[in-house]
Amino acid sequence: MNHVASAIPETSAADRPRAAIAQWLGRFEAALRAADKSALAALFAPECHFRDLLAFSWTLRPAEGVDAILDLLTNAQKTIQAENFAVAEARTPPRQVKRLGISVFEGIFRFETALGRGHGVVRLLADTPEKAGPERAWVLLTSLDELKGHEEKIDARRPSGAAYSRNFGGENWLDQRNRARAFADRDPVVLVVGGGQSGLAIAARLRQLDV
């Protein structure tokens, strides 16, 4: 038995935050997909907080305490179908920090739902009186970044203008703009009232989503 145990590599102190968060996300997804409230409850500390930004609730919704968090997650999961939780690459890696004087393993993760993709942050208590099981969540945040089929035109998807710049006999940018504004072949989907900063910002963001 000792020989088998010694064959398993120990996690170094530097790797502990990433390993703890990756394991927590795996257990969280399994319990969420199985709608296993007992398994989910074991993943949260007695004092715990959850804030959802559109991903599960389609609104900005906080929940405090295990029971409230579990009710929100399990009820939403029936239609949201969140999955593929994993530590987010190319972001600040998981680390051990202190928040409000409490030592936590903090990490950014990615996930997707039936309708979109998002990111989140989880803070696991690093030092707890009882160490009978894995670290438990103190704070959880989920946020929807984009809708599937309406991905924002950024990075590699950003319009280059090359399509109409080579079409010498066709529409130029102004022709396309005027045609889009005329709505001759469709009705507007959204009406933005007001041309202040908020109105301009929401119009620009919706345009990036082809709305």
Rosetta silent file (secondary structure, phi, psi, omega in degrees, C-alpha in Angstrom):
SEQUENCE: MNHVASAIPETSAADRPRAAIAQWLGRFEAALRAADKSALAALFAPECHFRDLLAFSWTLRPAEGVDAILDLLTNAQKTIQAENFAVAEARTPPRQVKRLGISVFEGIFRFETALGRGHGVVRLLADTPEKAGPERAWVLLTSLDELKGHEEKIDARRPSGAAYSRNFGGENWLDQRNRARAFADRDPVVLVVGGGQSGLAIAARLRQLDV
SCORE:     score description
SCORE:     0.000 S_00000001
   1 L     0.000  -44.696  178.743    0.000    0.000    0.000 S_00000001
   2 H   -63.897  -34.535  179.979    2.830    2.383    0.909 S_00000001
   3 H   -65.904  -40.388  179.009    4.570    1.496   -2.345 S_00000001
   4 H   -65.569  -43.980 -179.020    1.475    2.421   -4.361 S_00000001
   5 H   -62.302  -39.382 -178.218    1.037    5.686   -2.496 S_00000001
   6 H   -70.675  -17.960  179.889    4.661    6.655   -3.035 S_00000001
   7 H   -79.187  -14.417  179.720    4.251    6.084   -6.781 S_00000001
   8 L   -87.259  119.555 -177.353    1.683    8.878   -6.990 S_00000001
   9 L   -64.930  136.240  178.478    3.483   12.205   -7.514 S_00000001
  10 L   -79.745  147.940  178.133    2.718   14.781   -4.849 S_00000001
  11 L   -80.330  127.289  179.014    1.432   18.177   -5.889 S_00000001
  12 L   -71.141  163.277  179.977    3.961   20.916   -5.218 S_00000001
  13 L   -59.807  -36.149 -179.167    2.936   24.051   -3.352 S_00000001
  14 L   -68.996  -30.974 -177.925    3.130   26.043   -6.590 S_00000001
  15 L   -89.797   -9.874 -175.076    0.816   23.604   -8.391 S_00000001
  16 H   -58.932  -45.022 -179.129   -1.719   23.266   -5.573 S_00000001
  17 H   -59.721  -45.223 -178.964   -4.010   26.150   -6.645 S_00000001
  18 H   -65.627  -43.729 -179.525   -4.340   24.883  -10.222 S_00000001
  19 H   -64.129  -42.764 -178.690   -4.823   21.270   -9.151 S_00000001
  20 H   -64.201  -43.238 -178.376   -7.399   22.211   -6.520 S_00000001
  21 H   -70.499  -41.087  178.546   -9.413   24.380   -8.910 S_00000001
  22 H   -61.576  -42.915  178.433   -9.258   21.864  -11.759 S_00000001
  23 H   -65.432  -40.335 -179.994  -10.484   19.106   -9.421 S_00000001
  24 H   -63.940  -43.927  179.732  -13.229   21.348   -8.041 S_00000001
  25 H   -62.469  -39.122  177.845  -14.451   22.249  -11.533 S_00000001
  26 H   -63.534  -45.350  177.962  -14.564   18.580  -12.515 S_00000001
  27 H   -66.382  -38.218 -179.656  -16.620   17.660   -9.456 S_00000001
  28 H   -63.088  -46.731 -179.765  -18.819   20.719   -9.918 S_00000001
  29 H   -63.825  -43.195 -179.377  -19.655   19.850  -13.530 S_00000001
  30 H   -61.635  -45.078 -179.710  -20.360   16.211  -12.700 S_00000001
  31 H   -68.536  -36.883 -179.417  -22.697   17.128   -9.829 S_00000001
  32 H   -66.624  -44.879 -178.618  -24.379   19.867  -11.853 S_00000001
  33 H   -69.547  -28.407  178.841  -25.100   17.625  -14.832 S_00000001
  34 L   -87.759   -3.545 -176.308  -26.389   14.889  -12.546 S_00000001
  35 L    53.922   38.907 -177.883  -28.545   17.391  -10.610 S_00000001
  36 L   -93.275   95.656 -176.648  -26.996   15.902   -7.461 S_00000001
  37 H   -65.136  -34.184  179.245  -27.680   18.477   -4.754 S_00000001
  38 H   -64.171  -44.161  178.965  -25.813   16.499   -2.101 S_00000001
  39 H   -66.833  -38.323  177.505  -22.665   16.407   -4.223 S_00000001
  40 H   -65.486  -42.861 -178.572  -23.025   20.088   -5.057 S_00000001
  41 H   -60.378  -34.833 -179.596  -23.536   21.039   -1.427 S_00000001
  42 L   -68.044  -13.356 -177.604  -20.282   19.295   -0.498 S_00000001
  43 L   -92.559   -5.793 -177.436  -18.436   21.655   -2.861 S_00000001
  44 E  -117.628  143.321  176.788  -19.450   24.859   -1.063 S_00000001
  45 E   -72.601  159.842  178.566  -18.370   26.231    2.289 S_00000001
  46 E   -54.060  -41.664  172.338  -21.036   26.993    4.934 S_00000001
  47 E   -99.346  113.702 -177.548  -20.584   30.685    4.127 S_00000001
  48 E  -146.653  155.304 -174.678  -20.643   31.011    0.347 S_00000001
  49 E  -138.526  140.346 -179.596  -21.621   33.548   -2.271 S_00000001
  50 E  -134.283  134.599  173.318  -22.575   33.246   -5.945 S_00000001
  51 E  -129.728  126.674  179.348  -23.125   35.966   -8.530 S_00000001
  52 E  -111.471  130.194  176.587  -24.383   35.172  -12.002 S_00000001
  53 E  -112.131   84.623  172.985  -24.083   37.617  -14.883 S_00000001
  54 L    76.464  -22.914 -170.792  -26.537   36.332  -17.527 S_00000001
  55 L   -66.368  -47.498 -178.807  -25.018   32.849  -17.859 S_00000001
  56 L  -101.969  -34.843 -169.776  -27.479   30.875  -15.728 S_00000001
  57 L  -108.477   -7.537 -175.962  -30.212   33.369  -14.870 S_00000001
  58 L    61.161   22.475  175.597  -30.327   35.724  -17.893 S_00000001
  59 L  -153.949 -174.942  174.612  -30.011   38.589  -15.439 S_00000001
  60 E   -96.911  104.421 -170.254  -27.608   39.933  -12.809 S_00000001
  61 E  -132.187  123.790  173.821  -28.440   37.697   -9.889 S_00000001
  62 E   -95.478  158.801  172.967  -26.691   37.062   -6.587 S_00000001
  63 E  -146.512  140.820 -177.183  -27.283   34.150   -4.246 S_00000001
  64 E  -128.571  131.694 -179.687  -25.988   33.669   -0.721 S_00000001
  65 L    93.713  151.872 -174.077  -25.786   30.414    1.193 S_00000001
  66 H   -59.666  -47.894 -175.494  -25.672   26.813    0.027 S_00000001
  67 H   -61.223  -45.853 -179.013  -29.428   26.299   -0.315 S_00000001
  68 H   -65.201  -40.335  179.900  -30.011   29.436   -2.381 S_00000001
  69 H   -65.940  -44.938 -179.244  -27.055   28.716   -4.645 S_00000001
  70 H   -63.514  -40.497  178.619  -28.083   25.116   -5.222 S_00000001
  71 H   -61.592  -44.855 -179.667  -31.662   26.101   -6.053 S_00000001
  72 H   -62.790  -48.883 -175.645  -30.474   28.648   -8.625 S_00000001
  73 H   -65.704  -49.096 -174.524  -27.956   26.313  -10.248 S_00000001
  74 H   -70.037  -35.540  177.697  -30.063   23.149  -10.411 S_00000001
  75 H   -68.838  -41.803 -179.436  -33.198   24.910  -11.648 S_00000001
  76 H   -70.606  -34.411 -175.557  -31.295   26.804  -14.340 S_00000001
  77 H   -60.559  -24.986 -178.938  -29.263   23.771  -15.414 S_00000001
  78 H   -58.273  -34.037  179.714  -32.376   22.051  -16.773 S_00000001
  79 H  -112.360  -30.218 -176.495  -32.362   24.433  -19.742 S_00000001
  80 H   -73.598  -38.433  177.211  -28.943   26.113  -19.581 S_00000001
  81 L    53.572   56.038  178.160  -26.998   22.806  -19.707 S_00000001
  82 L   -69.648  140.419 -177.912  -23.671   24.246  -18.597 S_00000001
  83 E  -160.000 -179.279  176.972  -20.660   22.049  -19.335 S_00000001
  84 E    57.175   43.972  175.615  -16.984   21.928  -20.315 S_00000001
  85 E   -74.175  131.346  179.747  -15.755   23.725  -17.200 S_00000001
  86 E  -158.996  155.663  175.426  -11.966   24.083  -17.266 S_00000001
  87 E   -59.822  131.522 -177.702   -9.210   26.378  -16.070 S_00000001
  88 L   -76.139  127.904  175.938   -8.967   29.239  -18.576 S_00000001
  89 L   -84.318  163.539  179.255   -5.713   29.383  -20.487 S_00000001
  90 L    59.606   22.566  173.765   -4.052   32.672  -21.486 S_00000001
  91 L  -125.808  171.843  176.318   -5.509   34.275  -18.345 S_00000001
  92 L   -52.715  122.663 -176.336   -4.017   34.908  -14.930 S_00000001
  93 L   -68.472  159.145  176.538   -3.190   31.388  -13.719 S_00000001
  94 L   -54.356  142.482 -176.178   -4.694   29.980  -10.516 S_00000001
  95 E  -151.287  162.500  175.029   -2.919   31.321   -7.455 S_00000001
  96 E   -99.409  121.963 -178.487   -3.101   31.453   -3.694 S_00000001
  97 E  -138.276  174.142  174.394   -4.014   34.924   -2.440 S_00000001
  98 E  -112.459  128.926  175.972   -5.741   36.579    0.487 S_00000001
  99 E  -122.693  121.703 -176.140   -9.151   38.199    0.043 S_00000001
 100 L    55.373   34.289  178.765  -10.577   40.038    3.049 S_00000001
 101 L    78.652    5.223 -178.569   -7.826   38.394    5.076 S_00000001
 102 E  -105.570  129.741  179.420   -8.918   34.900    4.012 S_00000001
 103 E   -77.406  125.421 -177.130   -6.464   32.598    2.226 S_00000001
 104 E  -137.467  155.808  164.896   -7.984   31.243   -0.994 S_00000001
 105 E   -93.465  118.210 -174.319   -7.099   29.439   -4.180 S_00000001
 106 E  -115.242  132.203 -179.048   -8.355   31.812   -6.859 S_00000001
 107 E  -150.948  150.602  175.369   -8.754   30.902  -10.514 S_00000001
 108 E   -97.373  135.562 -179.650  -10.439   31.964  -13.735 S_00000001
 109 E  -129.943  163.418  176.171  -12.301   29.256  -15.632 S_00000001
 110 E  -116.571  159.861  176.619  -14.167   28.896  -18.900 S_00000001
 111 E  -164.108  172.447  174.574  -17.380   27.044  -19.662 S_00000001
 112 E  -140.513  160.354  177.508  -20.201   26.894  -22.160 S_00000001
 113 L  -123.094 -177.338  178.746  -23.943   26.460  -22.113 S_00000001
 114 L   -62.656  -23.599 -173.676  -26.491   25.316  -24.661 S_00000001
 115 L  -116.382  -14.867 -175.322  -26.700   28.899  -25.913 S_00000001
 116 E  -160.074 -171.593  179.363  -23.396   30.577  -25.198 S_00000001
 117 E  -131.131  149.993 -178.118  -19.884   30.657  -23.797 S_00000001
 118 E  -155.338  179.439  175.838  -18.570   32.328  -20.702 S_00000001
 119 E  -129.401  164.751  178.274  -15.919   32.744  -18.055 S_00000001
 120 E  -154.930  174.746  177.497  -16.015   32.724  -14.306 S_00000001
 121 E  -132.322  136.779  175.668  -13.990   33.073  -11.132 S_00000001
 122 E  -129.246  140.870  175.587  -13.944   30.700   -8.183 S_00000001
 123 E  -122.353  115.840  179.770  -12.298   31.178   -4.811 S_00000001
 124 E  -100.280  137.769  177.303  -11.710   28.048   -2.762 S_00000001
 125 E   -65.422  121.366 -177.232  -10.880   28.214    0.911 S_00000001
 126 L   -84.567  -30.121 -178.888   -7.246   27.200    1.175 S_00000001
 127 L  -124.818  109.280  179.073   -7.133   26.836    4.951 S_00000001
 128 L  -125.724  152.498 -179.163  -10.126   25.235    6.630 S_00000001
 129 L   -59.354  -38.466 -178.597  -10.451   23.639   10.091 S_00000001
 130 L  -105.763  133.100 -179.925  -11.500   20.315    8.589 S_00000001
 131 L  -121.397   39.683 -178.183   -9.410   18.728    5.816 S_00000001
 132 L   -78.659  -17.814 -177.618  -11.440   15.583    5.314 S_00000001
 133 L  -143.036 -166.716 -178.914  -12.186   16.409    1.688 S_00000001
 134 L   -71.407  165.628  178.084  -11.306   18.745   -1.164 S_00000001
 135 L   -60.430  148.804 -177.680  -11.297   22.516   -0.866 S_00000001
 136 L  -115.550  154.791 -172.850  -14.715   24.121   -0.908 S_00000001
 137 E   -80.722  134.578  172.469  -15.916   27.261   -2.666 S_00000001
 138 E   -98.844  -43.592 -178.481  -16.335   30.502   -0.801 S_00000001
 139 E  -133.415  135.656  177.171  -17.070   32.712   -3.829 S_00000001
 140 E  -135.543  133.586  176.294  -18.270   31.761   -7.313 S_00000001
 141 E  -129.117  134.884  172.591  -18.913   34.042  -10.287 S_00000001
 142 E  -127.056  139.926 -175.982  -20.245   33.062  -13.724 S_00000001
 143 E  -142.044  131.775  177.906  -20.517   35.462  -16.646 S_00000001
 144 E   -82.680  127.800 -179.650  -21.835   35.004  -20.194 S_00000001
 145 E   -97.694  -40.241 -176.040  -19.423   36.327  -22.836 S_00000001
 146 E  -155.697  158.261  177.296  -21.123   35.488  -26.127 S_00000001
 147 E   -99.602  137.803  178.175  -24.087   33.725  -27.702 S_00000001
 148 L   -65.595  131.945 -177.178  -23.510   30.811  -30.037 S_00000001
 149 L    88.685   -9.824  177.214  -24.322   31.848  -33.588 S_00000001
 150 L  -132.948   42.309 -179.045  -23.954   35.529  -32.659 S_00000001
 151 L   -63.714  138.893 -178.203  -20.247   35.666  -31.871 S_00000001
 152 L   -67.565  144.526 -177.145  -18.910   39.197  -31.736 S_00000001
 153 L   -83.416   77.187  177.914  -16.834   40.302  -34.711 S_00000001
 154 L  -128.500  167.678  178.564  -13.525   40.719  -32.932 S_00000001
 155 H    53.403 -123.279 -175.401  -10.008   39.351  -33.387 S_00000001
 156 H   -68.479  -19.210 -179.313   -9.981   36.918  -36.337 S_00000001
 157 H   -91.038   -0.629 -177.187  -13.674   37.593  -37.036 S_00000001
 158 L   -65.070  133.734  179.212  -13.246   41.349  -37.355 S_00000001
 159 L   -61.784  135.368 -178.335  -14.429   42.650  -40.785 S_00000001
 160 L  -100.431  -18.078 -176.006  -11.477   43.564  -42.972 S_00000001
 161 L    83.614   -2.455 -175.509  -13.283   45.323  -45.808 S_00000001
 162 H   -66.360  -30.497 -175.629  -11.512   43.081  -48.307 S_00000001
 163 H   -61.863  -50.014 -177.917  -14.761   41.688  -49.738 S_00000001
 164 H   -85.247  -19.416 -179.633  -16.068   44.957  -51.168 S_00000001
 165 H   -68.818  -24.128  178.761  -12.630   46.513  -51.790 S_00000001
 166 L   -98.073   -4.545 -178.181  -12.011   43.938  -54.548 S_00000001
 167 L   -94.027   79.369 -170.998  -15.555   44.117  -55.973 S_00000001
 168 L   -65.792  -26.197 -178.402  -14.913   46.959  -58.423 S_00000001
 169 L   -98.595    2.994 -174.487  -18.283   46.693  -60.154 S_00000001
 170 L  -112.764 -155.433 -176.810  -20.397   46.248  -57.035 S_00000001
 171 L   -71.766  141.858  169.470  -21.328   48.039  -53.865 S_00000001
 172 L   -95.405 -174.600 -176.405  -18.812   50.058  -51.935 S_00000001
 173 H   -61.242  -41.733 -178.582  -18.930   50.587  -48.177 S_00000001
 174 H   -65.169  -39.018  176.857  -21.306   53.565  -48.444 S_00000001
 175 H   -60.542  -45.516  179.784  -23.696   51.603  -50.670 S_00000001
 176 H   -63.278  -39.665 -179.499  -23.768   48.779  -48.132 S_00000001
 177 H   -65.645  -44.620  179.505  -24.310   51.218  -45.286 S_00000001
 178 H   -64.029  -38.803  179.529  -27.196   52.973  -47.025 S_00000001
 179 H   -66.431  -40.133  179.336  -28.830   49.644  -47.888 S_00000001
 180 H   -64.739  -36.833 -178.608  -28.525   48.464  -44.292 S_00000001
 181 H   -75.259  -21.923 -176.747  -30.120   51.671  -43.013 S_00000001
 182 H   -75.865  -27.120 -178.298  -33.034   51.476  -45.461 S_00000001
 183 L    52.721   41.432 -177.361  -34.405   48.174  -44.066 S_00000001
 184 L   -71.447  -28.181 -174.921  -36.013   47.530  -47.462 S_00000001
 185 L  -111.958    8.521 -178.683  -35.933   43.740  -47.090 S_00000001
 186 L  -163.530  166.940  175.019  -36.483   43.350  -43.341 S_00000001
 187 L  -100.234  149.305  174.684  -37.808   45.016  -40.209 S_00000001
 188 L   -60.272  146.158  178.329  -35.573   46.362  -37.452 S_00000001
 189 L   -92.254  -36.545 -177.177  -35.141   43.953  -34.541 S_00000001
 190 L  -131.319  138.998  173.381  -34.189   46.526  -31.899 S_00000001
 191 L  -113.420  118.015  178.102  -35.013   50.213  -31.575 S_00000001
 192 L   -96.972  120.006 -178.868  -32.513   52.211  -29.524 S_00000001
 193 L   -99.035  117.492  179.737  -34.050   55.409  -28.180 S_00000001
 194 L   107.107  135.420 -177.588  -31.518   58.121  -27.497 S_00000001
 195 L  -112.770   29.124  174.257  -28.120   58.891  -29.016 S_00000001
 196 L   -78.307 -168.804 -176.544  -26.105   59.464  -25.859 S_00000001
 197 H   -61.569  -40.949  179.878  -23.144   57.368  -24.813 S_00000001
 198 H   -65.852  -43.484  179.147  -25.312   54.499  -23.585 S_00000001
 199 H   -63.529  -43.742  178.717  -27.412   54.459  -26.756 S_00000001
 200 H   -64.746  -40.243 -178.054  -24.371   54.589  -29.014 S_00000001
 201 H   -66.192  -45.130 -178.269  -22.606   51.874  -27.012 S_00000001
 202 H   -69.290  -34.536  177.216  -25.528   49.425  -27.065 S_00000001
 203 H   -64.399  -42.506  179.998  -26.109   50.070  -30.777 S_00000001
 204 H   -65.667  -41.803 -179.492  -22.462   49.372  -31.551 S_00000001
 205 H   -65.920  -41.940  178.221  -22.430   46.202  -29.453 S_00000001
 206 H   -65.138  -36.889  178.319  -25.613   44.888  -31.070 S_00000001
 207 H   -62.428  -37.162  177.832  -24.201   45.652  -34.500 S_00000001
 208 H   -64.908  -22.452  178.974  -21.170   43.551  -33.645 S_00000001
 209 L   -96.815    9.202 -177.743  -23.614   40.696  -32.956 S_00000001
 210 L    62.349   32.202  175.727  -25.422   41.177  -36.280 S_00000001
 211 L  -105.119    0.000    0.000  -28.538   42.368  -34.480 S_00000001
